[in-house]
PDB file of C-alpha atoms and ligand atoms in Angstrom:
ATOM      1  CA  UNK U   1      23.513   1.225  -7.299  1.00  0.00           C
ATOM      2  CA  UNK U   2      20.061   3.251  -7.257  1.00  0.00           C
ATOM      3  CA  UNK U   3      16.983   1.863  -7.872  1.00  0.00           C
ATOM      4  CA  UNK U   4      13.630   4.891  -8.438  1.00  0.00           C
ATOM      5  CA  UNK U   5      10.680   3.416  -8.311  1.00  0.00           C
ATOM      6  CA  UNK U   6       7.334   5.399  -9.563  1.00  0.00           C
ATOM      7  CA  UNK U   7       5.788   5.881  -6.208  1.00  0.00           C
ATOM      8  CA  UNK U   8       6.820   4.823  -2.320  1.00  0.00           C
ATOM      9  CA  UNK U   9       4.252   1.501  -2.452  1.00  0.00           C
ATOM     10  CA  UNK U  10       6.132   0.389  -5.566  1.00  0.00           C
ATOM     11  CA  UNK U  11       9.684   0.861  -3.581  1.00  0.00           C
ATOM     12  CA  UNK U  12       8.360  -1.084  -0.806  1.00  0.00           C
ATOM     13  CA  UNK U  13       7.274  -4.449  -3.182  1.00  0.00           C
ATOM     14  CA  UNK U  14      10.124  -4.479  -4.973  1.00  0.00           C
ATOM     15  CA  UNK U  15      12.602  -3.995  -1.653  1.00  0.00           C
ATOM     16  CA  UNK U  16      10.397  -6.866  -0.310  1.00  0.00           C
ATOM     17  CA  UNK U  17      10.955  -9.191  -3.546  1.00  0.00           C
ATOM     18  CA  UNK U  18      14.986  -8.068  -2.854  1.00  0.00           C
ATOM     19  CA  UNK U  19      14.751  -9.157   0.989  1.00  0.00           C
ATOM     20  CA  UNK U  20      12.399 -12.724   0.101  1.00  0.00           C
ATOM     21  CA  UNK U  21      15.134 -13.368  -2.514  1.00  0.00           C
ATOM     22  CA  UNK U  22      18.317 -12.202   0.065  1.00  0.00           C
ATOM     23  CA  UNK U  23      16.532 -14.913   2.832  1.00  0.00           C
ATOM     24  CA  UNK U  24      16.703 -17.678   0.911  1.00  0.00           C
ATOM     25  CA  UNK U  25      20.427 -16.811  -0.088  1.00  0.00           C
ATOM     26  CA  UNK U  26      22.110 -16.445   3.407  1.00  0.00           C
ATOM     27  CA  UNK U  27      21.007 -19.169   5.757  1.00  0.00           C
ATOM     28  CA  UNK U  28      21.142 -18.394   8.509  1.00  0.00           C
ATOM     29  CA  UNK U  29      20.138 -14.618   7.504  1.00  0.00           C
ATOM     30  CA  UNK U  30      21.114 -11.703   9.742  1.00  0.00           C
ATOM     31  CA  UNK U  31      19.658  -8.541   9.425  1.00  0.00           C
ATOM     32  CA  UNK U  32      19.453  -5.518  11.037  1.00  0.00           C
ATOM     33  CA  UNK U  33      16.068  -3.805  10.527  1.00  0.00           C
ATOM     34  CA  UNK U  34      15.152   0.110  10.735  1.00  0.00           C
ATOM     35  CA  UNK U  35      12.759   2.705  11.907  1.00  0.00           C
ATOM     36  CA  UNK U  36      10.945   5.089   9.644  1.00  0.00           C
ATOM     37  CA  UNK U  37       7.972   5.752   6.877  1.00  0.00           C
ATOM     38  CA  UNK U  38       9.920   3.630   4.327  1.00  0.00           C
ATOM     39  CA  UNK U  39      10.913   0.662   6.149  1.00  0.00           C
ATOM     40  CA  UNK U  40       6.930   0.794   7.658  1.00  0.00           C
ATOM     41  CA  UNK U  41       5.938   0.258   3.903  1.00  0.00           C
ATOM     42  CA  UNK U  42       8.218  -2.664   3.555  1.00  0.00           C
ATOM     43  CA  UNK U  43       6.901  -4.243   6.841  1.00  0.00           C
ATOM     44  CA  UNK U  44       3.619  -4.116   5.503  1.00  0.00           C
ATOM     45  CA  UNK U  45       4.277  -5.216   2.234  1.00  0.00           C
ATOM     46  CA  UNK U  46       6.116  -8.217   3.778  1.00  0.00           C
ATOM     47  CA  UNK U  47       3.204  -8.944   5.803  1.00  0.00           C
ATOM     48  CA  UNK U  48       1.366  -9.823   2.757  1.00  0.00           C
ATOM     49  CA  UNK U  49       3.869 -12.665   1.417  1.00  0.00           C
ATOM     50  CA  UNK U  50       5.224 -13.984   4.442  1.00  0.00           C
ATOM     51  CA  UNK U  51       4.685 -17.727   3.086  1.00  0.00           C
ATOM     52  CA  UNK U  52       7.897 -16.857   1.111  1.00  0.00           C
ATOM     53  CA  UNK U  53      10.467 -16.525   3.742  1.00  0.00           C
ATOM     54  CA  UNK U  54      11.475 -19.448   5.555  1.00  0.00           C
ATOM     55  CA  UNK U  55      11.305 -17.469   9.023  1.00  0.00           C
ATOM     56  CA  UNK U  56      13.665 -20.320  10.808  1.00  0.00           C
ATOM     57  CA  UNK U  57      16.413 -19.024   9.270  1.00  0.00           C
ATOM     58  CA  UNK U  58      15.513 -15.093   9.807  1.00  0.00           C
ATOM     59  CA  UNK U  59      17.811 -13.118  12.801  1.00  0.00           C
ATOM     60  CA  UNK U  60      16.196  -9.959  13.034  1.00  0.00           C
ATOM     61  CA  UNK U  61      18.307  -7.189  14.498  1.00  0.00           C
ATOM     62  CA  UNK U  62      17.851  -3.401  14.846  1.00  0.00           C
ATOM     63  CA  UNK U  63      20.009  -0.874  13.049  1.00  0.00           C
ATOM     64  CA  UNK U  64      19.009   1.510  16.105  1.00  0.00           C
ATOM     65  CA  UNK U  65      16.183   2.018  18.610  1.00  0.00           C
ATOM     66  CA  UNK U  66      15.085   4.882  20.558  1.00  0.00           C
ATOM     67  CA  UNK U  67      15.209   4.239  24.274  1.00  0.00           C
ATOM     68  CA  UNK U  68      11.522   3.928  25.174  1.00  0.00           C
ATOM     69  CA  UNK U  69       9.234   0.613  26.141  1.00  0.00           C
ATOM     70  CA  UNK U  70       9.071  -1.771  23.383  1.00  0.00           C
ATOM     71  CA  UNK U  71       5.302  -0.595  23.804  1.00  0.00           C
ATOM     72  CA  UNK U  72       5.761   2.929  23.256  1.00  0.00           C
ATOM     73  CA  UNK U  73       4.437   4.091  20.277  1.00  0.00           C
ATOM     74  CA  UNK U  74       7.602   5.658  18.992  1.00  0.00           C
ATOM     75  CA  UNK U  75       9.946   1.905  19.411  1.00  0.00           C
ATOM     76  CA  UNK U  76      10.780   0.536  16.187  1.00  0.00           C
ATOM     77  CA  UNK U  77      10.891  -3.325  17.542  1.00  0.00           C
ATOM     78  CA  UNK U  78       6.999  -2.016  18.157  1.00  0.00           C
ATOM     79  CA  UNK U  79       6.499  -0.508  14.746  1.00  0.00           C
ATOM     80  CA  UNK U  80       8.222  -3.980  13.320  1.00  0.00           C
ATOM     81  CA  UNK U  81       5.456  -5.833  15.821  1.00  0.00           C
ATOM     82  CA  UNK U  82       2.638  -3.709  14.066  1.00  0.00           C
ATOM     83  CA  UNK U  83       3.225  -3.820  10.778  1.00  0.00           C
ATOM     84  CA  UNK U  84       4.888  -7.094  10.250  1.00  0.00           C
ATOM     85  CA  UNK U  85       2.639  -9.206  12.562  1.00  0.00           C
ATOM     86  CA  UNK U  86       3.187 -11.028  16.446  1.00  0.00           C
ATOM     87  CA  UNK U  87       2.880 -14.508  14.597  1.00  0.00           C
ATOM     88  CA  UNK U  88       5.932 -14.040  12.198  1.00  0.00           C
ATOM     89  CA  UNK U  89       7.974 -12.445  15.200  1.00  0.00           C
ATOM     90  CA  UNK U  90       7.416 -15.270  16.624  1.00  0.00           C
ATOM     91  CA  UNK U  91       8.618 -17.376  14.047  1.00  0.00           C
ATOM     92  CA  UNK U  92      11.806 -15.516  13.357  1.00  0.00           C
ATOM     93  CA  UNK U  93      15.021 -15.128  16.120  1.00  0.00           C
ATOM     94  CA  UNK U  94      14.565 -11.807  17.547  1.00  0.00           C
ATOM     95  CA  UNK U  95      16.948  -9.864  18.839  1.00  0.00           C
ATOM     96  CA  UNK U  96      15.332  -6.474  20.427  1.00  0.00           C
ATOM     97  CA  UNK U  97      17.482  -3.602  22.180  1.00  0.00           C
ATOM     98  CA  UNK U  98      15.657  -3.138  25.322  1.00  0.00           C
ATOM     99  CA  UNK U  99      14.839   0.262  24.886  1.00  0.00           C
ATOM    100  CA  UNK U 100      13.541   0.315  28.353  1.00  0.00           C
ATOM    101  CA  UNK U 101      16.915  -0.884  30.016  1.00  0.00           C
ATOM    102  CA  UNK U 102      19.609   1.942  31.279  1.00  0.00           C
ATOM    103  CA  UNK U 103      20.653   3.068  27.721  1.00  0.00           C
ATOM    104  CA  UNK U 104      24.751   2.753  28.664  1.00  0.00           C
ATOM    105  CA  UNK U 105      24.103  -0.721  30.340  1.00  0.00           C
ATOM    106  CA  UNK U 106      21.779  -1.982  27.079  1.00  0.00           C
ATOM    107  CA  UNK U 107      24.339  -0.343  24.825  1.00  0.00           C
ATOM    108  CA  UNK U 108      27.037  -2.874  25.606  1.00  0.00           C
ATOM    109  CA  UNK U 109      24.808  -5.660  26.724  1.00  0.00           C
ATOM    110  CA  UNK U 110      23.575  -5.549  22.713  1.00  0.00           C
ATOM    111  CA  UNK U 111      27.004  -5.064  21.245  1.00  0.00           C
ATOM    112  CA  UNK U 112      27.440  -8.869  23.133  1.00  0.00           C
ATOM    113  CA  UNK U 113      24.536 -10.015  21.696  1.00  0.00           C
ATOM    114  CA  UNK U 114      26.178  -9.071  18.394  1.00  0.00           C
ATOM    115  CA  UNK U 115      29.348 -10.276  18.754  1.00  0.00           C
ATOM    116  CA  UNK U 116      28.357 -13.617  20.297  1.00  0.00           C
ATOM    117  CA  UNK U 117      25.774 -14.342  17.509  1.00  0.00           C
ATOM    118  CA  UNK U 118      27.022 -12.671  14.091  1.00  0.00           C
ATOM    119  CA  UNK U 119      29.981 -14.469  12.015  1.00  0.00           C
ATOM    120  CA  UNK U 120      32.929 -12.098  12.051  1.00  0.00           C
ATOM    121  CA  UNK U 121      34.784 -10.412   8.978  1.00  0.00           C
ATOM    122  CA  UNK U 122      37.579  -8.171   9.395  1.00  0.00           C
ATOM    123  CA  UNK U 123      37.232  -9.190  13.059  1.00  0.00           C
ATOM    124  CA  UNK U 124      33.822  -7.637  12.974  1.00  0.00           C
ATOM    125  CA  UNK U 125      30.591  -8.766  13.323  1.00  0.00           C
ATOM    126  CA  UNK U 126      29.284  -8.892   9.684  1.00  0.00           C
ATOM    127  CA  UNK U 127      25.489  -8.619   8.981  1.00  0.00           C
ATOM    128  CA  UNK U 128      23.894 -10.303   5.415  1.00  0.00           C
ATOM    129  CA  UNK U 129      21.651  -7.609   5.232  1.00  0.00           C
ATOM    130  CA  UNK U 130      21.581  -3.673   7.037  1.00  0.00           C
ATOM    131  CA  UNK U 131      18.441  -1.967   6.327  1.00  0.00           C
ATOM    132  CA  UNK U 132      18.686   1.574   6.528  1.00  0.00           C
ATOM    133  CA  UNK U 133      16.073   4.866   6.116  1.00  0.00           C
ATOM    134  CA  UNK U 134      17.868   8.359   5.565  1.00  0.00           C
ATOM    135  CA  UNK U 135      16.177  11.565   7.753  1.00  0.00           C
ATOM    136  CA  UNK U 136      15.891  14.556   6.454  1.00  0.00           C
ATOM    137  CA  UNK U 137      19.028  15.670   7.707  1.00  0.00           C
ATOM    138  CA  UNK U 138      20.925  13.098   6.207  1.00  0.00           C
ATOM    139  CA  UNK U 139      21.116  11.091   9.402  1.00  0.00           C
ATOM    140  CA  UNK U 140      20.631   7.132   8.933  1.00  0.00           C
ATOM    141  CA  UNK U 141      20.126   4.785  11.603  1.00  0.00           C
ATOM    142  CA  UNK U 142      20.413   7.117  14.807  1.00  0.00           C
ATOM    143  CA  UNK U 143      24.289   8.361  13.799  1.00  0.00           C
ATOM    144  CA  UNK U 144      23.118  12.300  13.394  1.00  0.00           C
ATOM    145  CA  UNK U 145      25.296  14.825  11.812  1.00  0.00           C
ATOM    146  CA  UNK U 146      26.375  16.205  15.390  1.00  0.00           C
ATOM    147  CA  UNK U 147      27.355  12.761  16.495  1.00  0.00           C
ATOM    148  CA  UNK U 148      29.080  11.934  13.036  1.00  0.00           C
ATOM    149  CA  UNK U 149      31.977  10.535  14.643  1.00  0.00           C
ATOM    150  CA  UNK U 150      29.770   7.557  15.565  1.00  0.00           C
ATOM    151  CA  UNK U 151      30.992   6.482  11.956  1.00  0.00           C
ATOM    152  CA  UNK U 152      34.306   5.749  13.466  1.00  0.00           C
ATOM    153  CA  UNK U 153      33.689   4.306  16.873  1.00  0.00           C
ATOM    154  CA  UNK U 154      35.461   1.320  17.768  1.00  0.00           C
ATOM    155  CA  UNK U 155      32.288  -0.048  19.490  1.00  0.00           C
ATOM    156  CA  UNK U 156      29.542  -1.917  18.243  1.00  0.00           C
ATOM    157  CA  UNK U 157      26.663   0.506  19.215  1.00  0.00           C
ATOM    158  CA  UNK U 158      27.105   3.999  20.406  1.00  0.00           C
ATOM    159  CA  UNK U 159      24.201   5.973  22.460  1.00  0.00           C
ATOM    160  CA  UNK U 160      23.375   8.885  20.242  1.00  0.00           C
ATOM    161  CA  UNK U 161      20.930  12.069  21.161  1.00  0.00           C
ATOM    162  CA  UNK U 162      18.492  13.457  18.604  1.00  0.00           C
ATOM    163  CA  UNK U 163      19.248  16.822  18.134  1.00  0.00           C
ATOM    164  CA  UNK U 164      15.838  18.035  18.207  1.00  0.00           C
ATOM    165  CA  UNK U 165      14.411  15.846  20.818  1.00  0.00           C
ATOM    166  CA  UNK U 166      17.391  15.093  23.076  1.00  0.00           C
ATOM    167  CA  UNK U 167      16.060  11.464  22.869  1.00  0.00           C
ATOM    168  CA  UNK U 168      18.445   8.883  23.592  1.00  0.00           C
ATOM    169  CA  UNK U 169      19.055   6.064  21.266  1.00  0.00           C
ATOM    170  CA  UNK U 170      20.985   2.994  20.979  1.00  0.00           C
ATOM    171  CA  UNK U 171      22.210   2.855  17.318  1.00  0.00           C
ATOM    172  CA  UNK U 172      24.753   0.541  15.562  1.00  0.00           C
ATOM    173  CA  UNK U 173      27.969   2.497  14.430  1.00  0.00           C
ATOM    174  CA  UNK U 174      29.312   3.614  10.805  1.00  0.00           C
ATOM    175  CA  UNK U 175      32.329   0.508  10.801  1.00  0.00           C
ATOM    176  CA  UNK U 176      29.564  -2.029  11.426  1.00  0.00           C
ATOM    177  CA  UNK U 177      27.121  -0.839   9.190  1.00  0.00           C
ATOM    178  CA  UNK U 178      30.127  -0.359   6.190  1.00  0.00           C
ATOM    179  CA  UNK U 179      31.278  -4.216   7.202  1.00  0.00           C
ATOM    180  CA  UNK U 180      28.106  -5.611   6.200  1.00  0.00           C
ATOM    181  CA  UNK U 181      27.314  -7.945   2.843  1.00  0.00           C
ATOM    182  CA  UNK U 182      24.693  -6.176   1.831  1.00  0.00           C
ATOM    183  CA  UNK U 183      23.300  -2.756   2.736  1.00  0.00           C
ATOM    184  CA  UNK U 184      20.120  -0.883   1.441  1.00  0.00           C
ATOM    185  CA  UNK U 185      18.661   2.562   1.686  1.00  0.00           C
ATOM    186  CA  UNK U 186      14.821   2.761   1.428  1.00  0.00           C
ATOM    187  CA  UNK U 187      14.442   6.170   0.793  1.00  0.00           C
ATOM    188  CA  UNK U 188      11.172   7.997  -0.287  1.00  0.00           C
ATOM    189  CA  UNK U 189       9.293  11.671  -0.661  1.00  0.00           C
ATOM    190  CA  UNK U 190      10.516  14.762  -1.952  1.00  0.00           C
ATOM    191  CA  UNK U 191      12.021  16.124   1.576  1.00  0.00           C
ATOM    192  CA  UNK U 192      14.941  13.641   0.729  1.00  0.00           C
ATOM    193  CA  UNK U 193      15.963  15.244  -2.971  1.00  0.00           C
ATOM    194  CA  UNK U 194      18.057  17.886  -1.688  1.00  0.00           C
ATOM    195  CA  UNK U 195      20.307  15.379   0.404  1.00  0.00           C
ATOM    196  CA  UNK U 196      19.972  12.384  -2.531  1.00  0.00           C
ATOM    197  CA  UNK U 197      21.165  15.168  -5.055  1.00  0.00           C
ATOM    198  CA  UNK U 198      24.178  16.033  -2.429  1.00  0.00           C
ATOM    199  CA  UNK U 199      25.261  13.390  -1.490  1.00  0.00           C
ATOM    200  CA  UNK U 200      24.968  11.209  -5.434  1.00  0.00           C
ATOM    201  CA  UNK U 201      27.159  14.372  -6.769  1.00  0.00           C
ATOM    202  CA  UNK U 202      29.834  14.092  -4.377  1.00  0.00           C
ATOM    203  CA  UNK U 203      28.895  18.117  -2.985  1.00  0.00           C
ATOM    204  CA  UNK U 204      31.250  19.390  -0.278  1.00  0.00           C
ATOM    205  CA  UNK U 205      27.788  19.676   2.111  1.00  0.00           C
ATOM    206  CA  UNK U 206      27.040  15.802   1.401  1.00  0.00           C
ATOM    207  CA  UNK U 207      30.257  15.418   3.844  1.00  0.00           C
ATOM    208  CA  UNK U 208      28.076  16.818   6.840  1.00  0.00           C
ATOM    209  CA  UNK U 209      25.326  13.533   6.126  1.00  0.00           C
ATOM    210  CA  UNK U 210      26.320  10.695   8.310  1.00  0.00           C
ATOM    211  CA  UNK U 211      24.630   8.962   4.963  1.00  0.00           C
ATOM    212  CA  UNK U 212      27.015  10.027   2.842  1.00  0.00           C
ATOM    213  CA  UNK U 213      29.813   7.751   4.471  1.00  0.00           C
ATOM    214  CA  UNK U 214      28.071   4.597   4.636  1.00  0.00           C
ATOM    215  CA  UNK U 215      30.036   2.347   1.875  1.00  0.00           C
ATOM    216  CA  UNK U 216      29.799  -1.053   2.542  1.00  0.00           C
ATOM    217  CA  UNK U 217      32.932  -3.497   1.715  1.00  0.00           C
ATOM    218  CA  UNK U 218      29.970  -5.544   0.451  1.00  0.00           C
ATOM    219  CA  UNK U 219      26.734  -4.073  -1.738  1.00  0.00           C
ATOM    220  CA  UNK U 220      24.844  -1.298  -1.810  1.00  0.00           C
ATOM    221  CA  UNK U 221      21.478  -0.562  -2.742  1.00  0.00           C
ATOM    222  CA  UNK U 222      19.616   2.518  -2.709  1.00  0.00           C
ATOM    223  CA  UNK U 223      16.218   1.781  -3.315  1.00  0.00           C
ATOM    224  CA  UNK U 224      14.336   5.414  -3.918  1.00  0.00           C
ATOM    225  CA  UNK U 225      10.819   7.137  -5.358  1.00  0.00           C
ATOM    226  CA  UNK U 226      10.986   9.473  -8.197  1.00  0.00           C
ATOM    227  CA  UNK U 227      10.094  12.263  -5.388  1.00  0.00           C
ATOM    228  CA  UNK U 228      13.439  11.122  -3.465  1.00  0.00           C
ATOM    229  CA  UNK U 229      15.646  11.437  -6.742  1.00  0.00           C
ATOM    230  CA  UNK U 230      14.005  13.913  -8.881  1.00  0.00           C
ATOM    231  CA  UNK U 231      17.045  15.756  -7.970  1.00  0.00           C
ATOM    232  CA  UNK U 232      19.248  13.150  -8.901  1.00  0.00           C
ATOM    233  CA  UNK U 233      17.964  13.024 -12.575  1.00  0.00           C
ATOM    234  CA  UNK U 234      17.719  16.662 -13.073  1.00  0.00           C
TER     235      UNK U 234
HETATM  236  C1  6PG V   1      14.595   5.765  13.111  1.00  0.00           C
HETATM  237  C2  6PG V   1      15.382   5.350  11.885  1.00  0.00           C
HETATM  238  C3  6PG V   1      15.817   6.586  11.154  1.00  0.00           C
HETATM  239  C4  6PG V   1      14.888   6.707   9.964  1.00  0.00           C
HETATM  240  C5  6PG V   1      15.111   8.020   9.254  1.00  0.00           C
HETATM  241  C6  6PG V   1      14.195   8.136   8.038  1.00  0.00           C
HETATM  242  O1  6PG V   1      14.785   5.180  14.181  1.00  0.00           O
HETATM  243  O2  6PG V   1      13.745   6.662  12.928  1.00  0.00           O
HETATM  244  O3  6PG V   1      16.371   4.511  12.167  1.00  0.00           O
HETATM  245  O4  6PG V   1      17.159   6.518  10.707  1.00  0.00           O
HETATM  246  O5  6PG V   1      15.140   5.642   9.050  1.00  0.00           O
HETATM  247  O6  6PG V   1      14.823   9.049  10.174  1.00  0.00           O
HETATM  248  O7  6PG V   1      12.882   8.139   8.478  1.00  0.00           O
HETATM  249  P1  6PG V   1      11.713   8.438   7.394  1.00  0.00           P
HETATM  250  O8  6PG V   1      11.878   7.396   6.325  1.00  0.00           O
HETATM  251  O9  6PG V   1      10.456   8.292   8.195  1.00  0.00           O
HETATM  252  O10 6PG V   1      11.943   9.827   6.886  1.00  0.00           O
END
């Protein structure tokens, strides 16, 4: 299912009316959160009715993390902090990868986490709600094209490289993201139509996007701008 919204504020009000609605659905409610511009929107946006989630019931995870200082400016548990607020961090169950640890130690110490804390489904750790941004590349969470066999591990979380940065990352893998309830893509700007258009019409190239293979046993939602799927409706 795709949702375009008129513009990338809209997507992020009506993603946060979705997640207010999904919280008081699952209780408790696990979800793994995501970097990027879209998700940032949605933070913010959240900020703003945050009287409308009962934040007891809220297990915040991370979809992936680069492996830098929750302080660094480029950690998403720090972009989360910033944009969503300290006080409701506080309030929720949070569940950071330690982006500081050694990256092959914190990998499996966080698939524990997972395991010990999530209810299972298929003998896997199954997540109410996987939030997800798509890069321009088609890479979501931090499984990139070159590492696309991430979407087959047998692990929990894999440590993936950007491509372009040789960054490390810790990043949840392709059978954990597709065993989740719920799954949605917050998508937005027009560097994304080529990719959207791809990988909605089933191209041959879509098969390169790590994107392209995330189909959850449970829902999914894209939620997109008209600039991410002008392609689409073309
Ligand atoms: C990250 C995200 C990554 C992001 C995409 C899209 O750690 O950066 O997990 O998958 O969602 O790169 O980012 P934009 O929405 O900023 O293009």
């Amino acid at each position: 299912m795709i949702n375009i919204y008129s513009d990338k504020k809209t997507l992020a009000s009506e993603f946060t009316d979705f997640f207010i609605e999904m919280s008081h659905r699952y209780i408790p409610f696990y979800v793994a959160l995501s970097g990027g511009s879209t998700p940032k929107l949605f933070f913010k946006e959240l900020a703003q009715k945050v009287n409308e989630v009962k934040w007891e019931n809220v297990h915040f995870f991370w979809g992936d993390e680069r492996c830098v200082a929750p302080t660094d400016n480029d950690s998403n548990y720090k972009m989360t902090l910033d944009n969503l607020g300290e006080n409701i961090i506080k309030k929720a169950s949070i569940y950071r990868i330690k982006g500081e640890d050694n990256p092959e130690v914190e990998k499996i110490n966080y698939a524990k986490i997972i395991k010990n804390t999530l209810p299972t489904f298929n003998n896997l750790p199954q997540f109410d709600l996987i939030i997800l941004g798509m890069g321009d590349d088609g890479h979501t969470a931090s499984i990139f094209p070159h590492e696309i066999e991430f979407l087959q591990s047998e692990n929990i979380c894999e440590l993936a490289t950007h491509p372009l940065t040789k960054q490390k990352r810790i990043t949840l893998t392709g059978k954990i993201i597709n065993n989740a309830k719920n799954v949605a893509f917050l998508v937005s700007g027009v560097n994304k139509a080529p990719k959207l258009e791809e990988i909605f019409n089933n191209k041959p190239t879509a098969l390169q996007y790590p994107a392209y293979f995330i189909k959850p046993i449970g829902r999914l939602v894209w939620f997109t701008d008209k600039n991410a799927a002008s392609k689409i409706t073309d």
